[in-house]
PDB file of C-alpha atoms in Angstrom:
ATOM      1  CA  UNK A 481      73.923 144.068 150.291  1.00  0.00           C
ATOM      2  CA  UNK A 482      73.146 144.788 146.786  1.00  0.00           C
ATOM      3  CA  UNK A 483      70.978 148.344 146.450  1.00  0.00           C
ATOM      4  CA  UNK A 484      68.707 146.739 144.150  1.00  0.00           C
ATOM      5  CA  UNK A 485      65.832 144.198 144.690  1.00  0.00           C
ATOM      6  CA  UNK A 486      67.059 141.138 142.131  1.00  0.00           C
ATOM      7  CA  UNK A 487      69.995 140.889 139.724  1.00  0.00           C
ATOM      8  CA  UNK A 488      69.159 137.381 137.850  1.00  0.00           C
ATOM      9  CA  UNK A 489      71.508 135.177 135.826  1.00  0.00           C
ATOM     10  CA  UNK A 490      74.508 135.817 137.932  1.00  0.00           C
ATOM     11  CA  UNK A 491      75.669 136.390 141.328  1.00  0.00           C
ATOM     12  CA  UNK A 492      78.466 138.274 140.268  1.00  0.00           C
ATOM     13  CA  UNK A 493      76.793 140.969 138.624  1.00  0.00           C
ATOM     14  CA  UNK A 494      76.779 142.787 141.814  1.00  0.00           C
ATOM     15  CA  UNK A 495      80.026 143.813 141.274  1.00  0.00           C
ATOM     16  CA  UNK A 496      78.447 145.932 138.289  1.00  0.00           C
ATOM     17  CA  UNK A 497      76.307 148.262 141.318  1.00  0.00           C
ATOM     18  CA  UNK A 498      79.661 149.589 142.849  1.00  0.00           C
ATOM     19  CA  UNK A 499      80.381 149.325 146.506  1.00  0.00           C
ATOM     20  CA  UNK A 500      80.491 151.737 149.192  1.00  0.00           C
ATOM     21  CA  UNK A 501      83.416 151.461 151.866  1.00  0.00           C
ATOM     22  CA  UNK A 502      84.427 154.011 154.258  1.00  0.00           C
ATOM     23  CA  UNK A 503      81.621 156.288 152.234  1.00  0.00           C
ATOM     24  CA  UNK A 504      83.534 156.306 149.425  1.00  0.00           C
ATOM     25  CA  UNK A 505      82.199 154.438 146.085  1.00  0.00           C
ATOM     26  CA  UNK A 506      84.094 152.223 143.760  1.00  0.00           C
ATOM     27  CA  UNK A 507      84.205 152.304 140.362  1.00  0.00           C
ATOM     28  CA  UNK A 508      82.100 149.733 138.977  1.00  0.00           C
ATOM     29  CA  UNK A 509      82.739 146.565 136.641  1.00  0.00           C
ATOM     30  CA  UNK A 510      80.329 145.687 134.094  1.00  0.00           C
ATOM     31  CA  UNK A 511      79.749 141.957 133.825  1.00  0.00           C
ATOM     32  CA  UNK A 512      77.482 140.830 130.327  1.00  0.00           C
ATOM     33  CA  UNK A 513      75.127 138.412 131.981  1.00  0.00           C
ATOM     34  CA  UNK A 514      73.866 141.140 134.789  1.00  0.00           C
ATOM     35  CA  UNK A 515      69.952 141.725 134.246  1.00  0.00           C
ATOM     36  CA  UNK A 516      67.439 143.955 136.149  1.00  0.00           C
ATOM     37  CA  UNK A 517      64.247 142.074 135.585  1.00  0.00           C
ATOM     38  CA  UNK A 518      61.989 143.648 138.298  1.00  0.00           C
ATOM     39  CA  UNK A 519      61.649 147.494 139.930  1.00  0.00           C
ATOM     40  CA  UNK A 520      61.456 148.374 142.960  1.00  0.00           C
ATOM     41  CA  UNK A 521      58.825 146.405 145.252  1.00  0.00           C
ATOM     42  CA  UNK A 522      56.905 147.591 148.532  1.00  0.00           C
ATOM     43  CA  UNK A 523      59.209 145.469 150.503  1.00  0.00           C
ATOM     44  CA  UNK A 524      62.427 147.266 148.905  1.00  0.00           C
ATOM     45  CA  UNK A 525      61.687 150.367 148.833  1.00  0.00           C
ATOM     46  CA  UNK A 526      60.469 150.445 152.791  1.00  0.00           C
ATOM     47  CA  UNK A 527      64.316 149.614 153.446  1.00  0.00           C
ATOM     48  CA  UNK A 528      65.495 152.427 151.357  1.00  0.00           C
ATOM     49  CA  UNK A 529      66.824 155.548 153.742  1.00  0.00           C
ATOM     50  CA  UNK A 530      67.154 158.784 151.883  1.00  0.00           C
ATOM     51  CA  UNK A 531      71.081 159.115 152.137  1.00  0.00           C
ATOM     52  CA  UNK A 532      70.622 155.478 150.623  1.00  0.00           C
ATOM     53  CA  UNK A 533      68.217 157.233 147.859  1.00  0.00           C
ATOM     54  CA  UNK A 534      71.135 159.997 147.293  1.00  0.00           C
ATOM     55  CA  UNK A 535      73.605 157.406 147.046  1.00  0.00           C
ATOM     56  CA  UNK A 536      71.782 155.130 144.394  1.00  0.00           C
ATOM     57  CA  UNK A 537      71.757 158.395 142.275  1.00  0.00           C
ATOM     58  CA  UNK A 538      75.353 158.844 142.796  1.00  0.00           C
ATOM     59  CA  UNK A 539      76.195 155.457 142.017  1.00  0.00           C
ATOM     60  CA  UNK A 540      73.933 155.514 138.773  1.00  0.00           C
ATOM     61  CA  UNK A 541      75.560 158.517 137.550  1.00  0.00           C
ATOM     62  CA  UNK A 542      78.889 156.814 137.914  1.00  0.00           C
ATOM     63  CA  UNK A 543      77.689 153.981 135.776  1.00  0.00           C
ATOM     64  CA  UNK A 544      76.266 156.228 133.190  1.00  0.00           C
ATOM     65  CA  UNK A 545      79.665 158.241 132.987  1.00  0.00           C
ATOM     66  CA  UNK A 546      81.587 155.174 132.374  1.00  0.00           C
ATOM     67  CA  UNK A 547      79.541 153.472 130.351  1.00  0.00           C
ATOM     68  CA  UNK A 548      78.678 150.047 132.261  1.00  0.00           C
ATOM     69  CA  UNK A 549      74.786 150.832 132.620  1.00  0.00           C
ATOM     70  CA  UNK A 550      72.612 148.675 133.975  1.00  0.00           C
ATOM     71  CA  UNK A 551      71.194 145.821 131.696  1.00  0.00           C
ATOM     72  CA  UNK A 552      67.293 146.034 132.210  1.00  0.00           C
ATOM     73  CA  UNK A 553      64.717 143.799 131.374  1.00  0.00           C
ATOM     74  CA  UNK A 554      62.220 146.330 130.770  1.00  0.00           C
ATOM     75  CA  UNK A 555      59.302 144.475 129.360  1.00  0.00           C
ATOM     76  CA  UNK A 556      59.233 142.088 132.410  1.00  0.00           C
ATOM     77  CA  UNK A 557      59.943 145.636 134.550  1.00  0.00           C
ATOM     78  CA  UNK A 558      57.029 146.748 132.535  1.00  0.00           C
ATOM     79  CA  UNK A 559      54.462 144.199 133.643  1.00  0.00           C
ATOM     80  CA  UNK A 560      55.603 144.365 137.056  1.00  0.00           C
ATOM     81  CA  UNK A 561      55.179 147.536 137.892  1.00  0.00           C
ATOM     82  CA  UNK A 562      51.865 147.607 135.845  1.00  0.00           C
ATOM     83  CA  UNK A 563      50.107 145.139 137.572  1.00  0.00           C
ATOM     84  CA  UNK A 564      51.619 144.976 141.026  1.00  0.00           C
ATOM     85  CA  UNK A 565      51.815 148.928 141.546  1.00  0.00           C
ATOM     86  CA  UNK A 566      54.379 151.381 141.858  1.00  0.00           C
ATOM     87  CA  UNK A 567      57.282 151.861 144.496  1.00  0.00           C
ATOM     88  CA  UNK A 568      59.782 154.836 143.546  1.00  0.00           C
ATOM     89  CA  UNK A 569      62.805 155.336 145.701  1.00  0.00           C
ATOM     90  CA  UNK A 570      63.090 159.547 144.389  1.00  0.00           C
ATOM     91  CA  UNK A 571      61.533 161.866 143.231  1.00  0.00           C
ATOM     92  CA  UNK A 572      63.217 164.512 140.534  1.00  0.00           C
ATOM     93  CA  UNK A 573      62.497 167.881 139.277  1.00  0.00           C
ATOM     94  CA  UNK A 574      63.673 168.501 136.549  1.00  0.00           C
ATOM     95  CA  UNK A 575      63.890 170.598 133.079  1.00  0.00           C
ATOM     96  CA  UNK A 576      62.801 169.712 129.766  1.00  0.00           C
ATOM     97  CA  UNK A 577      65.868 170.006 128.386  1.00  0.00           C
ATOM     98  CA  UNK A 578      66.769 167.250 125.724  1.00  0.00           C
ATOM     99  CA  UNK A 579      70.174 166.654 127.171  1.00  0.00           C
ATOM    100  CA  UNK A 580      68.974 165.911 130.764  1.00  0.00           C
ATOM    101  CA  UNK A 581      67.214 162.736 131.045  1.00  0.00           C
ATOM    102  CA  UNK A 582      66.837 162.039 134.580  1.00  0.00           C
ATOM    103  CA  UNK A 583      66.469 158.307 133.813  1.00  0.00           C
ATOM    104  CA  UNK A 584      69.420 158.053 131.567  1.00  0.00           C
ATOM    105  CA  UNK A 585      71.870 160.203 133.242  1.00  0.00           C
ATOM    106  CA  UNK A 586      70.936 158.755 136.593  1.00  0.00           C
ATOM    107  CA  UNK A 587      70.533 154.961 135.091  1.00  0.00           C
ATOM    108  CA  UNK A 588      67.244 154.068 136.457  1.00  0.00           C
ATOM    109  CA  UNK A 589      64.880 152.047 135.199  1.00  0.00           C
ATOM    110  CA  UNK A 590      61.067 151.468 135.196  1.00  0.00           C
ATOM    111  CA  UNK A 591      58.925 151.885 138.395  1.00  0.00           C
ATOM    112  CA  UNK A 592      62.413 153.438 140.161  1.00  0.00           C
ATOM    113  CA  UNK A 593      61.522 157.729 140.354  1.00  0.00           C
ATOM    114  CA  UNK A 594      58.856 159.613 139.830  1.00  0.00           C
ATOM    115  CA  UNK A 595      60.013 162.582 137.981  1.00  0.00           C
ATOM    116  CA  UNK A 596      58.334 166.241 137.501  1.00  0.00           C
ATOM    117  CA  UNK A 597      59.572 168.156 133.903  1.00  0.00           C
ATOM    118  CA  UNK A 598      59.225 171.513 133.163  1.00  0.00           C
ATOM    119  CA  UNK A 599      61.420 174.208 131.863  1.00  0.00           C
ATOM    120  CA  UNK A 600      63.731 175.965 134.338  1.00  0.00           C
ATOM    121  CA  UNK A 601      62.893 173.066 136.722  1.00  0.00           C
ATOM    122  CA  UNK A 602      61.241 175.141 139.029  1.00  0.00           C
ATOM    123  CA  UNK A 603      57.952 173.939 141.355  1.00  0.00           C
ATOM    124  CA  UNK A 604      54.263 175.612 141.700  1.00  0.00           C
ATOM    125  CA  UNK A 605      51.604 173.922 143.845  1.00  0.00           C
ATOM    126  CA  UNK A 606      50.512 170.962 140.951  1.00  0.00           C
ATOM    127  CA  UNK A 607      53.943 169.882 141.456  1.00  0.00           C
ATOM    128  CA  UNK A 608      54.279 170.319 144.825  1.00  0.00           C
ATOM    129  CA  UNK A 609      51.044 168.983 145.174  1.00  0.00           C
ATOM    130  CA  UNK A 610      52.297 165.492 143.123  1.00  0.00           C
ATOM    131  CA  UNK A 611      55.843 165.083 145.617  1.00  0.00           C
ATOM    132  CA  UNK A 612      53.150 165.145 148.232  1.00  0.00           C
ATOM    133  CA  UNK A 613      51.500 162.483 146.196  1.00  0.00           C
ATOM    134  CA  UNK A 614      54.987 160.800 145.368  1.00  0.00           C
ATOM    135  CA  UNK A 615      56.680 160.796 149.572  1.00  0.00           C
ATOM    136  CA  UNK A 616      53.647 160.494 151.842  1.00  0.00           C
ATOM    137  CA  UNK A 617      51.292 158.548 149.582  1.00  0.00           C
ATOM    138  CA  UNK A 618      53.718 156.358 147.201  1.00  0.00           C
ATOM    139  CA  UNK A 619      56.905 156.230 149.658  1.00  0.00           C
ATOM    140  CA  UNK A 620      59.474 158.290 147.795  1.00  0.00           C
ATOM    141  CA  UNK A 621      62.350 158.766 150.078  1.00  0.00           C
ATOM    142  CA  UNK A 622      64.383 161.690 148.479  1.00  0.00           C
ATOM    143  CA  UNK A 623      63.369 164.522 146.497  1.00  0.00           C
ATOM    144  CA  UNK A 624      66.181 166.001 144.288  1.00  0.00           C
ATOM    145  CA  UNK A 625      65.837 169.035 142.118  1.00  0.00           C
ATOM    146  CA  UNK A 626      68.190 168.854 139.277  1.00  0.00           C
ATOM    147  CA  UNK A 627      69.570 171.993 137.146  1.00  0.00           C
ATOM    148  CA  UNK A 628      71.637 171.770 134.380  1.00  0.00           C
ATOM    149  CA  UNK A 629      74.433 173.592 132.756  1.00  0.00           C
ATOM    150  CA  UNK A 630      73.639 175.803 129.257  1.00  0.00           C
ATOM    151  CA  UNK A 631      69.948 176.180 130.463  1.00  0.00           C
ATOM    152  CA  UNK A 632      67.681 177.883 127.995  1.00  0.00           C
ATOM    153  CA  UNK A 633      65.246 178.760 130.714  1.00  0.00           C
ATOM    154  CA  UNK A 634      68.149 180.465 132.295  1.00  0.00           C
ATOM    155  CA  UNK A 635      69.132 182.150 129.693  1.00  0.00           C
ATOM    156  CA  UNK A 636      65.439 183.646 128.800  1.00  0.00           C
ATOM    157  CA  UNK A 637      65.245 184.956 131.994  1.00  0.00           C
ATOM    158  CA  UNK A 638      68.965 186.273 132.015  1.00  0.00           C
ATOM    159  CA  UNK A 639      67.676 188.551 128.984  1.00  0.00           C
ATOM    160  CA  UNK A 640      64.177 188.857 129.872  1.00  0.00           C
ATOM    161  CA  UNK A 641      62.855 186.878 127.067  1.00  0.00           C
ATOM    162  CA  UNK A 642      59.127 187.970 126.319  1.00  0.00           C
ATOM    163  CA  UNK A 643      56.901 185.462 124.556  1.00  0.00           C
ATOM    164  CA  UNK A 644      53.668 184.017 124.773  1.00  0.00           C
ATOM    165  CA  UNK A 645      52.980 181.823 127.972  1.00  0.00           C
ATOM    166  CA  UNK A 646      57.040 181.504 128.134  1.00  0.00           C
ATOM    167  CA  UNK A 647      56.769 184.767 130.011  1.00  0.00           C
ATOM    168  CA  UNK A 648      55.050 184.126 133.254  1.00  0.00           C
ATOM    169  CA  UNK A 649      57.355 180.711 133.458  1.00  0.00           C
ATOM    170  CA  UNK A 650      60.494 183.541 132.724  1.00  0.00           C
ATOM    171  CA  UNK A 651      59.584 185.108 135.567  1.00  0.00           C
ATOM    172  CA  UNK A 652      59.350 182.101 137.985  1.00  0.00           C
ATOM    173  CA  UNK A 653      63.064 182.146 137.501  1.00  0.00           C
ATOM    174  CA  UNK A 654      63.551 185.950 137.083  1.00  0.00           C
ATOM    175  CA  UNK A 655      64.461 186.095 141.246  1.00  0.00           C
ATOM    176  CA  UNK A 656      67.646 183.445 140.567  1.00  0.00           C
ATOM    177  CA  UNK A 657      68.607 185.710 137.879  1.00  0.00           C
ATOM    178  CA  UNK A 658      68.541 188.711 140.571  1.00  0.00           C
ATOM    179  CA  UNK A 659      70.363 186.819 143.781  1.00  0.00           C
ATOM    180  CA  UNK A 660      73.215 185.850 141.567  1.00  0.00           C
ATOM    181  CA  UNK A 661      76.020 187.822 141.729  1.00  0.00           C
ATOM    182  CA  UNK A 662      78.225 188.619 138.675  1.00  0.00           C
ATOM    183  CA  UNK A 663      80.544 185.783 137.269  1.00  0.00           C
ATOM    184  CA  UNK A 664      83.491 185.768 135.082  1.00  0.00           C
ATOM    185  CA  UNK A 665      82.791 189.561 134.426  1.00  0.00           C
ATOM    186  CA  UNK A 666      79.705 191.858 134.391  1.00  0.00           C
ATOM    187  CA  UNK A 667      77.625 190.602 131.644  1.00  0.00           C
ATOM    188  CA  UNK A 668      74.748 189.060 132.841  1.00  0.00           C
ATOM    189  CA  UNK A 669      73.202 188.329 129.919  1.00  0.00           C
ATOM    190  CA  UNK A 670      72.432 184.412 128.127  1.00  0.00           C
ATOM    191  CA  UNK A 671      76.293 185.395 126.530  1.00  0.00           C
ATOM    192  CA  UNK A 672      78.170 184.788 129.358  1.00  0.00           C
ATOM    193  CA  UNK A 673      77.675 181.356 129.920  1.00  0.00           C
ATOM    194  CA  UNK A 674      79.182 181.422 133.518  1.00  0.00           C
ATOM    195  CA  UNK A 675      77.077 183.862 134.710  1.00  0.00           C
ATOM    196  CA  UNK A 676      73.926 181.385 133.614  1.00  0.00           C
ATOM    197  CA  UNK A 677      75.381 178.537 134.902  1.00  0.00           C
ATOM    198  CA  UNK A 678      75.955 180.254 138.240  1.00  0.00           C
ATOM    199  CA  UNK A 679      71.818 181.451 137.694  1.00  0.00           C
ATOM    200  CA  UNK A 680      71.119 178.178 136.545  1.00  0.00           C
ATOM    201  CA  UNK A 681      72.142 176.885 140.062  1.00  0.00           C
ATOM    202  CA  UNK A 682      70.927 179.362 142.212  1.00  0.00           C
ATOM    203  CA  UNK A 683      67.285 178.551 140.786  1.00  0.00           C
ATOM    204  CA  UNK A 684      67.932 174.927 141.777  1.00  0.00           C
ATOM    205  CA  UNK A 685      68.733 175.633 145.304  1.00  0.00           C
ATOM    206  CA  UNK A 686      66.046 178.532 145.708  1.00  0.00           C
ATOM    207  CA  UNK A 687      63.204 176.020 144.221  1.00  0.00           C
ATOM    208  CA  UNK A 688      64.815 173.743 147.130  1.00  0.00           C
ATOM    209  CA  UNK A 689      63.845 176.243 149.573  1.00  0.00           C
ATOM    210  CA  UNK A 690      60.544 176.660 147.728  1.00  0.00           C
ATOM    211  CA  UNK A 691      59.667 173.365 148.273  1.00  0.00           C
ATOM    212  CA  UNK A 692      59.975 173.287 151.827  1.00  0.00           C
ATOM    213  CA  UNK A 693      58.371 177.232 152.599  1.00  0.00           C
ATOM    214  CA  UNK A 694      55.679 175.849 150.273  1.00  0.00           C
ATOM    215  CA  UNK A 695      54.917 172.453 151.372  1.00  0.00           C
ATOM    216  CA  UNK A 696      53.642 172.145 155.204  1.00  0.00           C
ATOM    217  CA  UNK A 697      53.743 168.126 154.271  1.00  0.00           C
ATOM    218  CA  UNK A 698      56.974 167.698 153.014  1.00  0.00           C
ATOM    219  CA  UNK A 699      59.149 170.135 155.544  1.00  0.00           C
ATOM    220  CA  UNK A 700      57.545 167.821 158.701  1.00  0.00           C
ATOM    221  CA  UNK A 701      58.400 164.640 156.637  1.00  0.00           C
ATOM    222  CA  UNK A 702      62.187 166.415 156.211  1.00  0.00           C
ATOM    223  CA  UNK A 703      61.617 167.114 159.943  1.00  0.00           C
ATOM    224  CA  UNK A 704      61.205 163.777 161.159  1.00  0.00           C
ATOM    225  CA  UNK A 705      63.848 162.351 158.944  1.00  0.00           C
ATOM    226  CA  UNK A 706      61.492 160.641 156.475  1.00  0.00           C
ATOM    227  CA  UNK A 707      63.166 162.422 153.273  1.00  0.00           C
ATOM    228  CA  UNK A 708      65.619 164.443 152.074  1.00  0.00           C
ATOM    229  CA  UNK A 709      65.267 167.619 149.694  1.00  0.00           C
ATOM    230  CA  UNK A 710      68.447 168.545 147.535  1.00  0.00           C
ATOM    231  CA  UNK A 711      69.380 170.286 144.607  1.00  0.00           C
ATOM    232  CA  UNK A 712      72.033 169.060 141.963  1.00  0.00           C
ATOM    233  CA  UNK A 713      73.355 170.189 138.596  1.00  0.00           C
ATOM    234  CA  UNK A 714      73.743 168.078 135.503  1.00  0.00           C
ATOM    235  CA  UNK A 715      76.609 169.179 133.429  1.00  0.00           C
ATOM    236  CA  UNK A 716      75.201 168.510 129.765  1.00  0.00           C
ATOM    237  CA  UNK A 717      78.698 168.830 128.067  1.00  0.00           C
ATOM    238  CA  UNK A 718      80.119 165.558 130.095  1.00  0.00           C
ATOM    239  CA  UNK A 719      76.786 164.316 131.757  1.00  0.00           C
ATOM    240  CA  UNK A 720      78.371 164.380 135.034  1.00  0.00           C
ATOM    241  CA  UNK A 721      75.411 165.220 137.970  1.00  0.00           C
ATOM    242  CA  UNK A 722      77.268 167.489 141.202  1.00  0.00           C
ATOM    243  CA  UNK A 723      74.734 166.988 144.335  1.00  0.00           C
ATOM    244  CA  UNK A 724      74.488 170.515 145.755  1.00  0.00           C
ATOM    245  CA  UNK A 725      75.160 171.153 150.324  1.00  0.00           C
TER     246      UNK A 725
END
């Protein structure tokens, strides 16, 4: 069964989703004449299970890596979504960082995640209060909070970067910089870019836990099986996306 709602112009531009056998994905063929003309719908995105939600991530990442991307129809996505409502499958957190578009590097389209931006990708109660908004109200079925590599949040708070409102954000991430032990020697400063890397995914999976100490709403849905909250890094130097246990 194809893991989106309608492919027009060709049957075979399935093939162009990858399939999953024995839980292991295959590497996609692109075919010209495949089209995404409408998001997600009510209807599709009630069938979606989060380890489905993961997956489609997975699988979009693959196609963004080897450079068969979806093709999208995004005007008629556009007026879809706009005047029929929304329907997300995910939800990501995510920095601001140029080089880590969760749309691209994940190869969604319109009306497909809801996605929260800020620097250092970390969470405080607006944004927990809008996943609320995005998995009980709108149906989201996975949240994932995505790091990257080279982080310049990272390396602020590595070096305890003092400036303007930049400094209370610095120290939202300051307790990742602590927990992390010392990598690829002791210099634990934005220079060693192992070390920030390594702080760069400790923040992702301590905002993780954030999310669920936090958020009374979110840990029952997690509890009952409704969603799934995980972390992931995005590698900005080959754009490949590593889902975190």
């Amino acid at each position: 069964m194809s893991l989106f709602p309608v492919l027009k112009k060709s049957a075979v531009a399935l093939a162009m989703l990858g399939t999953v056998s024995a839980g292991v994905m295959l590497a996609p063929v692109a075919y010209a004449d495949a089209v995404v003309s409408i998001p997600m719908t009510k209807d599709s995105q009630s069938k979606v299970t989060p380890d489905e939600a993961i997956q489609r991530l997975k699988e979009g990442n693959a196609r963004f890596l080897s450079g068969t991307m979806l093709k999208r129809d995004l005007i008629s996505q556009t007026k879809t979504a706009g005047s029929q409502g929304q329907f997300p499958f995910v939800s990501i957190v995510s920095c601001i960082d140029s080089r880590s578009d969760p749309a691209l590097v994940f190869d969604q389209g319109i009306g497909d995640m809801f996605t929260a931006r800020v620097a250092g990708n970390i969470v405080n109660e607006d944004i927990l209060g809008s996943l609320e908004y995005a998995s009980k109200v709108a149906g989201s079925k996975a949240i994932v909070v995505v790091g990257h590599t080279h982080c310049g949040a990272v390396k602020g708070a590595c070096d305890n970067v003092k400036m303007g409102n930049l400094t209370a954000l610095i120290e939202k991430i300051a307790p990742a910089v602590k927990a992390t032990p010392n990598v690829h020697g002791d210099d634990r400063s934005s220079k060693n870019h192992h070390f920030v890397d390594a702080a760069a995914e400790t923040n992702v999976r301590m905002t993780v836990k954030t999310i669920l100490d936090k958020s009374p709403v979110l840990k029952e849905m997690v509890d009952k099986g409704q969603i799934k909250v995980i972390g992931a890094m995005h590698d900005v130097e080959t754009g490949k996306v590593d889902f975190l246990n």
